[in-house]
C-alpha cells in the first residue's frame, strides 16, 4: 500500500539520513542539515500514517497497569511546557524552532502505530550498520587521516567525527547502535552467525567511541547494555557477560580509558572544571536560571537567551570568573537535559519528565508477560535503549541532536505501544486529515528552517569576503549580504545571530543607525560578547568613548578572545588591565562589568 511505503521510507530516512547528511556552509549548518533531513523524513512518515488512518481499525489490547497514570503525567508535562512558553512569549524563539519537536512527535506516532514493530525490525538492523560504518570512518579519520572533515580540531580526538560533525555528537550517535548490537550479542535466541556479526560490529562501535574518547556516551552504552539483566538475568547472563567483556576491553584499550583515569585524577585534585570539560559553567548558569524562575523557567529554547546574565550571576555568587577555553564560550544548553529542562521550563517539568521516563521503564520491566508472552519488540531491547538514553541525558543534550532524538522518539513510541497496545478509534477520517495537516506543517516548517539557515550562512560568507576587499566589489558584497540576512530574518525574525551579522554588514556599509538598530534588537533577544563588541565599535565611531570602553570591557569579560578585535585606538591595553582588575576584585564581592545605561538586557 502507498501508505505503508510512505511510512517506511519516511521513518528510515528520518532515522538514518542524519548519520550521513552534512553541510559546511556554516558552523550552525552542520547540525541543521541533519535536522532538515530528519524533519522531511518525519513529514513523509506522517503522510503515510495519514493515508493508513483512513481505513484503520484499532482493536483494544491488554493495557499495562499504570499506563493511564503515565499518560496523565506525560500530558501534565506537555501542559507545563506550554504554560512556560506562554509565560515567556517575548523570550521564546520563532515558529520554525518547533520543527525538531514536530519531527519527534511524528516519529513517536510512527513507533506507536500498529506498523511500528514491523518498522523496528527493518530500522534497528540498519541503525546497527550505520553505527558500525560511522565508527569505522571515525577510527580511520583519527588514526589514518582518511576523509577528515574541514572543521576545527582543537585536539586529535576531534578528527574522529564520522559524518556526524564532532566527537561528542558522534559518541552520542553510537549509543543506540551499540546497545542494539550488545543486545543482539547477548540474546540466546539469535543464531550464531547473527551474534558473530553483532560482536564484530560492536567491536567497530567501541573503536569509534575509543577514537572519539567520548566518556559520557561510553558509560551510557554500558549502562543501557546491562539494564536488561533486570528482566532476564539468568537466561542472558552468559551473553551479557560477553558483551560486558567487549565493552570493558574497548574502554581499557582505547584513549577513552586513559581519559577516564585522567578525569578521576582531576576530580581527586579538586579540578572539577577540567574533569567535566568546563560543563560546570552551563550547570551553574542553569542553577541561576532556576533561582530566578523556578516554576516556569526562562521559556522553551531560551537557555541561550538567558545564558550570559545567568553566567555572570553565577560568577558573582561563586566569586570566580567562568570562562570556557573554546573559541566560543556561549552555551546553548546546560549539557545536561534535566538541568536544561529545569532552567527552560521550570523544576516541575524536569520532575515530570523524569517521572514519565522512569515510569515507562518500570512498566516495561514489570509488564504482565502472561498477557503477551512474545511482544513484537523484545522488552529487553526497549528497556536497554530507554535506560541508555536516560544515562546519556545526564551529561549531554541528546534530545537536541537529530541523530539521537529521532531514534529515541521512535523507541518511545514502540514502548508506549507495548504498555498500551491499542484502543478504539472514533472518527478515523478526522484523525487522518489531522495527520495530513501535520505532515504538511512539518514539511513546510523543516524546509523553511533549512532555507533560513542557508540564507544566513550565505550572508555571513559574503560579509567575510567583503571585509577582505574594497571598492565596488566590497559594496556589491555588502548589499547582497544584507539582502540574504534580511531574507533569513523574514523567515526567522528572532534569530539573534542573524541580527548580529546584519549589524556588521550595515556598519561596514556606513549605516550606523541601521547597524545600531540591528545590534540592539540582537541584544534584546540574546547577549553575546560579539554583540557588545559591535555596539562598542558603533559607540566609538560616534565619539562616545566612555560607553565604548564599558562595552569593550563587558565583551572581553564574556569572551576573552575578543580582545584582539578591540580597535587599537580604544585603548586595548587599558581594557585588558581593567578586565584583570575586575576579575581579581570578583573574589572580594565586586560585581562583574555591567552593560551601560540605556542598553536592554535580554
Tab-separated table of C-alpha atoms in Angstrom, residues 117-279:
chain	number	residue	atom	x	y	z
A	117	UNK	CA	7.096	-3.155	15.412
A	118	UNK	CA	7.470	-4.116	11.737
A	119	UNK	CA	9.283	-0.841	11.103
A	120	UNK	CA	11.589	-1.582	14.039
A	121	UNK	CA	12.549	-4.943	12.556
A	122	UNK	CA	13.792	-3.066	9.475
A	123	UNK	CA	15.160	0.068	11.131
A	124	UNK	CA	17.110	-1.482	14.003
A	125	UNK	CA	19.482	-3.588	11.842
A	126	UNK	CA	20.084	-0.570	9.610
A	127	UNK	CA	20.865	1.552	12.679
A	128	UNK	CA	23.429	-1.064	13.692
A	129	UNK	CA	25.038	-0.870	10.246
A	130	UNK	CA	25.014	2.950	10.336
A	131	UNK	CA	26.676	2.922	13.752
A	132	UNK	CA	29.346	0.424	12.703
A	133	UNK	CA	30.078	2.318	9.461
A	134	UNK	CA	30.299	5.672	11.280
A	135	UNK	CA	32.630	4.117	13.843
A	136	UNK	CA	34.910	2.643	11.190
A	137	UNK	CA	35.107	6.001	9.409
A	138	UNK	CA	35.838	7.812	12.688
A	139	UNK	CA	38.637	5.384	13.510
A	140	UNK	CA	40.172	5.864	10.055
A	141	UNK	CA	39.844	9.644	10.355
A	142	UNK	CA	41.624	9.655	13.696
A	143	UNK	CA	44.442	7.222	13.024
A	144	UNK	CA	44.845	7.218	9.213
A	145	UNK	CA	43.809	10.753	8.254
A	146	UNK	CA	41.140	9.323	5.927
A	147	UNK	CA	38.309	11.675	4.864
A	148	UNK	CA	38.831	14.148	7.695
A	149	UNK	CA	36.275	16.951	7.876
A	150	UNK	CA	37.191	20.627	7.277
A	151	UNK	CA	36.346	21.599	10.851
A	152	UNK	CA	38.319	22.994	13.787
A	153	UNK	CA	40.440	20.353	15.535
A	154	UNK	CA	41.494	21.674	18.978
A	155	UNK	CA	42.842	18.219	19.908
A	156	UNK	CA	43.437	14.964	17.965
A	157	UNK	CA	40.235	13.239	19.096
A	158	UNK	CA	38.218	15.875	17.216
A	159	UNK	CA	39.365	14.235	13.991
A	160	UNK	CA	37.087	11.292	14.857
A	161	UNK	CA	33.804	12.841	13.751
A	162	UNK	CA	32.475	10.397	11.151
A	163	UNK	CA	29.908	12.331	9.149
A	164	UNK	CA	28.232	13.493	12.352
A	165	UNK	CA	30.305	16.618	12.973
A	166	UNK	CA	32.285	16.330	16.216
A	167	UNK	CA	33.394	13.561	18.601
A	168	UNK	CA	30.775	14.347	21.231
A	169	UNK	CA	27.894	14.149	18.766
A	170	UNK	CA	29.410	11.029	17.207
A	171	UNK	CA	29.656	9.347	20.605
A	172	UNK	CA	26.008	10.112	21.323
A	173	UNK	CA	25.037	8.789	17.874
A	174	UNK	CA	26.740	5.461	18.623
A	175	UNK	CA	24.845	4.711	21.843
A	176	UNK	CA	21.668	3.291	20.263
A	177	UNK	CA	23.509	1.188	17.635
A	178	UNK	CA	25.919	-0.037	20.311
A	179	UNK	CA	23.110	-1.077	22.654
A	180	UNK	CA	21.260	-2.845	19.841
A	181	UNK	CA	24.433	-4.742	18.949
A	182	UNK	CA	25.090	-5.643	22.586
A	183	UNK	CA	21.516	-6.926	22.871
A	184	UNK	CA	21.886	-8.995	19.711
A	185	UNK	CA	25.096	-10.473	21.096
A	186	UNK	CA	23.537	-11.216	24.499
A	187	UNK	CA	20.278	-12.709	23.190
A	188	UNK	CA	20.248	-16.529	23.404
A	189	UNK	CA	17.602	-16.734	20.658
A	190	UNK	CA	19.753	-15.196	17.917
A	191	UNK	CA	21.560	-17.606	15.547
A	192	UNK	CA	25.315	-17.943	15.887
A	193	UNK	CA	26.025	-16.080	12.629
A	194	UNK	CA	23.951	-13.089	13.727
A	195	UNK	CA	25.739	-12.987	17.085
A	196	UNK	CA	29.117	-13.142	15.351
A	197	UNK	CA	28.135	-10.189	13.164
A	198	UNK	CA	26.977	-8.341	16.290
A	199	UNK	CA	30.313	-8.994	18.011
A	200	UNK	CA	32.323	-7.661	15.053
A	201	UNK	CA	30.082	-4.617	14.608
A	202	UNK	CA	30.130	-3.909	18.363
A	203	UNK	CA	33.927	-4.011	18.275
A	204	UNK	CA	33.826	-1.388	15.497
A	205	UNK	CA	31.469	0.792	17.550
A	206	UNK	CA	33.771	0.528	20.544
A	207	UNK	CA	36.657	1.508	18.277
A	208	UNK	CA	34.731	4.596	17.183
A	209	UNK	CA	33.949	5.530	20.786
A	210	UNK	CA	37.580	4.982	21.674
A	211	UNK	CA	38.772	7.157	18.788
A	212	UNK	CA	36.434	9.965	19.857
A	213	UNK	CA	37.236	9.361	23.566
A	214	UNK	CA	33.624	10.242	24.400
A	215	UNK	CA	33.207	9.057	28.001
A	216	UNK	CA	29.570	10.010	28.617
A	217	UNK	CA	28.263	8.001	25.638
A	218	UNK	CA	30.574	5.097	26.531
A	219	UNK	CA	29.139	4.885	30.051
A	220	UNK	CA	25.585	5.275	28.711
A	221	UNK	CA	26.182	2.355	26.356
A	222	UNK	CA	27.477	0.173	29.209
A	223	UNK	CA	24.558	1.088	31.470
A	224	UNK	CA	21.994	0.502	28.748
A	225	UNK	CA	23.512	-2.828	27.753
A	226	UNK	CA	23.386	-4.087	31.355
A	227	UNK	CA	19.864	-2.833	32.150
A	228	UNK	CA	18.064	-5.883	30.629
A	229	UNK	CA	19.621	-8.089	33.322
A	230	UNK	CA	16.781	-6.753	35.485
A	231	UNK	CA	14.362	-8.594	33.188
A	232	UNK	CA	16.115	-11.842	32.361
A	233	UNK	CA	19.350	-12.026	34.312
A	234	UNK	CA	19.988	-15.776	34.399
A	235	UNK	CA	18.806	-16.500	30.855
A	236	UNK	CA	21.003	-13.758	29.375
A	237	UNK	CA	23.898	-13.908	31.840
A	238	UNK	CA	26.485	-15.525	29.540
A	239	UNK	CA	25.719	-13.244	26.587
A	240	UNK	CA	25.624	-10.174	28.828
A	241	UNK	CA	28.991	-11.048	30.352
A	242	UNK	CA	30.448	-11.431	26.855
A	243	UNK	CA	29.069	-8.030	25.840
A	244	UNK	CA	30.381	-6.503	29.079
A	245	UNK	CA	33.808	-8.040	28.421
A	246	UNK	CA	33.880	-6.426	24.977
A	247	UNK	CA	32.814	-3.080	26.434
A	248	UNK	CA	35.451	-3.272	29.160
A	249	UNK	CA	38.145	-4.171	26.643
A	250	UNK	CA	37.107	-1.245	24.463
A	251	UNK	CA	37.399	1.133	27.422
A	252	UNK	CA	40.754	-0.263	28.555
A	253	UNK	CA	42.414	-0.476	25.132
A	254	UNK	CA	41.478	2.941	23.758
A	255	UNK	CA	42.089	6.564	24.656
A	256	UNK	CA	38.711	6.600	26.413
A	257	UNK	CA	40.185	4.571	29.269
A	258	UNK	CA	43.132	6.920	29.675
A	259	UNK	CA	40.799	9.898	29.563
A	260	UNK	CA	38.667	8.351	32.318
A	261	UNK	CA	41.738	7.870	34.542
A	262	UNK	CA	42.809	11.452	33.856
A	263	UNK	CA	39.403	12.798	34.860
A	264	UNK	CA	39.420	10.781	38.091
A	265	UNK	CA	42.785	12.361	38.920
A	266	UNK	CA	41.450	15.823	38.131
A	267	UNK	CA	38.485	15.254	40.436
A	268	UNK	CA	40.778	13.990	43.185
A	269	UNK	CA	42.890	17.152	42.883
A	270	UNK	CA	39.825	19.392	43.087
A	271	UNK	CA	39.795	20.418	39.400
A	272	UNK	CA	36.147	19.603	38.741
A	273	UNK	CA	36.036	22.212	35.954
A	274	UNK	CA	38.639	20.297	33.942
A	275	UNK	CA	37.178	16.894	34.831
A	276	UNK	CA	33.816	17.919	33.393
A	277	UNK	CA	35.399	19.811	30.455
A	278	UNK	CA	34.115	23.077	31.935
A	279	UNK	CA	30.495	21.962	31.715
